[in-house]
Structure formats: C-alpha cells, structure tokens
Coordinates of C-alpha atoms in Angstrom, one line a residue:
E1 CA -0.1 -1.1 -36.9
L2 CA 3.6 -1.7 -37.2
Q3 CA 4.3 2.1 -36.3
E4 CA 2.0 1.6 -33.4
L5 CA 3.7 -1.7 -32.4
K6 CA 7.3 -0.1 -32.5
A7 CA 6.2 2.8 -30.5
Q8 CA 4.5 0.9 -27.9
I9 CA 7.6 -1.7 -27.5
Q10 CA 9.9 1.5 -27.4
K11 CA 7.5 3.0 -24.6
L12 CA 7.6 -0.4 -22.7
L13 CA 11.3 -0.5 -23.0
Q14 CA 11.9 3.0 -21.9
L15 CA 9.9 2.8 -18.8
G16 CA 11.7 -0.7 -18.0
F17 CA 8.6 -2.6 -18.0
I18 CA 9.8 -5.3 -20.6
R19 CA 13.3 -6.2 -21.9
P20 CA 14.4 -8.5 -24.9
S21 CA 13.9 -12.1 -24.4
V22 CA 15.3 -15.5 -25.7
S23 CA 12.6 -17.4 -23.9
P24 CA 11.0 -20.4 -25.7
W25 CA 7.7 -19.0 -24.5
G26 CA 6.1 -16.4 -26.7
A27 CA 2.4 -15.3 -26.6
P28 CA 1.1 -13.6 -29.7
I29 CA 0.0 -10.0 -29.7
L30 CA -3.0 -8.3 -31.2
F31 CA -4.3 -4.7 -31.4
V32 CA -7.5 -3.4 -30.2
K33 CA -9.1 -0.2 -30.8
K34 CA -9.8 2.0 -27.9
K35 CA -12.6 4.3 -27.5
D36 CA -10.5 7.4 -28.7
E37 CA -9.6 5.6 -31.7
S38 CA -5.9 4.8 -30.6
M39 CA -4.8 1.3 -30.4
R40 CA -4.0 -1.0 -27.5
M41 CA -1.5 -3.8 -27.7
C42 CA -2.8 -6.8 -26.1
I43 CA -0.8 -10.0 -25.4
D44 CA -2.8 -13.1 -25.8
Y45 CA -2.0 -15.2 -22.8
R46 CA -4.5 -17.7 -23.2
D47 CA -2.2 -20.6 -23.4
L48 CA -0.2 -19.5 -20.3
N49 CA -3.4 -19.0 -18.7
R50 CA -4.4 -22.6 -19.4
L51 CA -1.2 -23.8 -17.6
T52 CA -1.5 -21.7 -14.5
I53 CA -2.7 -23.0 -11.3
K54 CA -5.3 -20.5 -10.4
N55 CA -4.9 -18.2 -7.2
K56 CA -8.2 -18.5 -5.4
Y57 CA -7.7 -15.1 -3.6
P58 CA -11.3 -14.1 -3.0
L59 CA -12.8 -10.9 -4.2
P60 CA -14.9 -9.0 -1.7
R61 CA -18.7 -9.4 -1.9
I62 CA -20.2 -6.2 -3.1
D63 CA -23.2 -6.4 -0.7
D64 CA -20.5 -6.7 2.2
L65 CA -18.7 -3.5 0.9
F66 CA -21.9 -1.5 0.8
D67 CA -22.6 -2.4 4.5
Q68 CA -19.3 -1.1 5.5
L69 CA -20.4 2.3 4.2
R70 CA -23.2 2.9 6.6
G71 CA -22.9 6.2 8.4
A72 CA -20.2 7.6 6.1
C73 CA -20.9 10.9 4.2
V74 CA -17.4 11.7 2.8
F75 CA -15.8 9.8 0.1
S76 CA -12.7 9.7 -1.8
M77 CA -11.5 7.1 -4.6
I78 CA -7.8 6.5 -5.6
D79 CA -7.3 4.6 -8.6
L80 CA -3.5 3.4 -8.9
R81 CA -1.6 4.3 -12.1
S82 CA -0.8 1.4 -14.3
S83 CA -1.4 -0.7 -11.5
Y84 CA -0.2 -4.2 -12.4
H85 CA 2.9 -2.6 -13.7
Q86 CA 3.8 -1.7 -10.4
L87 CA 4.2 -5.3 -9.1
K88 CA 7.6 -6.8 -10.1
I89 CA 7.8 -10.4 -11.3
K90 CA 10.1 -13.1 -9.8
E91 CA 13.0 -13.4 -12.0
S92 CA 12.3 -17.2 -12.2
D93 CA 8.7 -16.3 -13.8
I94 CA 9.7 -13.5 -16.2
A95 CA 10.2 -15.8 -19.2
K96 CA 6.8 -17.1 -19.0
T97 CA 5.6 -13.5 -19.9
T98 CA 7.4 -13.4 -23.2
F99 CA 5.5 -12.1 -26.1
R100 CA 6.7 -12.5 -29.8
T101 CA 6.6 -9.7 -32.5
R102 CA 8.1 -9.3 -35.7
Y103 CA 10.8 -7.1 -34.1
G104 CA 11.9 -9.8 -31.6
H105 CA 10.7 -11.6 -28.5
Y106 CA 10.2 -9.4 -25.2
E107 CA 9.4 -10.5 -21.7
F108 CA 7.8 -8.3 -18.8
V109 CA 9.7 -7.7 -15.5
V110 CA 6.5 -6.3 -14.0
M111 CA 2.9 -7.9 -14.0
P112 CA 1.5 -7.5 -17.7
F113 CA -2.3 -7.1 -18.1
G114 CA -4.1 -10.4 -19.5
L115 CA -2.6 -12.9 -16.9
S116 CA -5.2 -14.9 -15.3
D117 CA -3.9 -14.4 -11.9
A118 CA -3.0 -10.7 -12.0
P119 CA -6.3 -9.3 -10.2
A120 CA -6.0 -11.9 -7.3
V121 CA -2.2 -11.1 -6.8
F122 CA -3.0 -7.5 -6.8
M123 CA -5.9 -7.8 -4.6
D124 CA -3.7 -9.9 -2.1
L125 CA -0.9 -7.3 -2.1
M126 CA -3.6 -4.2 -1.6
N127 CA -5.2 -6.1 1.2
R128 CA -2.1 -6.9 3.1
I129 CA -0.8 -3.3 2.8
F130 CA -4.1 -1.9 3.9
H131 CA -4.9 -4.7 6.4
P132 CA -5.0 -2.3 9.5
Y133 CA -7.5 0.1 7.9
L134 CA -9.9 -2.5 6.2
D135 CA -13.3 -2.4 7.8
Q136 CA -12.5 1.0 9.4
F137 CA -12.2 3.5 6.7
V138 CA -10.8 1.8 3.6
I139 CA -12.3 -0.6 1.0
V140 CA -9.8 -1.9 -1.6
F141 CA -11.2 -3.5 -5.0
I142 CA -8.3 -4.6 -7.0
D143 CA -6.6 -1.3 -7.9
D144 CA -9.3 0.9 -6.6
I145 CA -9.1 2.3 -3.0
L146 CA -12.3 3.9 -1.4
I147 CA -11.8 6.0 1.7
Y148 CA -14.8 6.7 3.6
S149 CA -15.3 8.9 6.7
K150 CA -18.3 10.3 8.7
S151 CA -16.8 13.8 8.8
Q152 CA -14.6 16.3 6.6
K153 CA -12.0 16.5 9.5
E154 CA -11.9 12.6 10.1
H155 CA -11.7 12.2 6.1
E156 CA -8.5 14.5 6.0
E157 CA -6.9 12.1 8.5
H158 CA -7.8 9.1 6.6
L159 CA -6.4 10.4 3.3
R160 CA -3.4 11.4 4.9
V161 CA -2.7 7.8 6.3
V162 CA -3.7 6.2 2.8
L163 CA -1.5 8.5 0.9
E164 CA 1.4 7.8 3.2
T165 CA 0.9 4.2 3.1
L166 CA 1.1 4.4 -0.8
R167 CA 4.1 6.4 -0.6
R168 CA 5.8 4.2 1.9
E169 CA 5.0 1.2 -0.2
K170 CA 6.1 3.0 -3.5
L171 CA 2.7 2.7 -5.2
F172 CA 1.5 5.4 -7.4
A173 CA -1.9 7.1 -7.9
K174 CA -3.5 8.7 -10.8
F175 CA -3.1 12.3 -9.9
S176 CA -6.2 13.2 -12.3
Q177 CA -8.4 10.9 -10.3
C178 CA -7.3 11.6 -6.7

C-alpha cells in the first residue's frame, strides 16, 4: 500500500491535480481494491461533507430523459475523462480538500472525488455549457453526454456541435468511449 500511495501521490502531483499543503484540514485516506486488483486511493471527506451546505441542483428524472428520445434512432454516448478533475476549485476553498498521508499533507486544486456537492456542481456546469442543445439532441447526466438524432446525417452535425463545444470549453472525453 505504501508504494501505491507514493505512486498515486506522485501521479497527482505530476498532473497538477494536487499540491503540498499546510492547511489545518486533513481528511484521512484509504485504499479500495478495484475489479482489476489494482488499488484506488480514496479520501474520506465525511467530516467535510457534514459541514457542507448542500447544493440542491436537481438531477434529471429518468422518465423525462426517456421521453426526449422518442423518434431518435441514432445515438452516441460521450463520457468525460476524469470529469471532476477538469474543474478547478476556487482558491479560497482549496485548503478544505486537504488530505493527510504519512508523506505529508496535500490539497486538490481541482475537484476531487468524494465531495458531496461534486455531482451537482458538475451537472450545473454541463447544463450551462449544453443549454442551447438540451431537449433538442443532447441529454446530460453528470459526466455522460448522450447525443440523439433522427438520421445519420443529422447525427453527424449534432456530434460535430457537441465535440466543438467540448473543445471550446476545454473539456476532454475518454477517446476509447467516443
């Protein structure tokens, strides 16, 4: 576990997702085994989440989403790469994301997984970005984007619009899942 901890901290530092911290905050970490037997470092933000004023941004109702798909026969799904890590945190809130390890304290400069408001914040961002296309040919559910169309030709145009929007907003998709 210690080797894995060092490796994951080093990777997060290299990616610019975390930096050393002197914050009085400090959530504990734990490791969870993934399906492929590798280890995922998780930060236990329960104490911070208890203090967080919850963002009540609504997630869409599944039955409403299905209603939008009527008449569509061509679909594409885009999943964003490390979606939360694409959101920068306000400087004044960075210290709250601090986690403690035997190798020191570190804080996230991007949205980490485990914060109670992360899904709502990301959903709000995605809805603002894709607002002109919602209910026309785009459905957004947190970090998943479904593009739906009535024909292949129409779908090619819809895909182009969505991909250009992602590029303009500097959001990156998982290439293997486009």
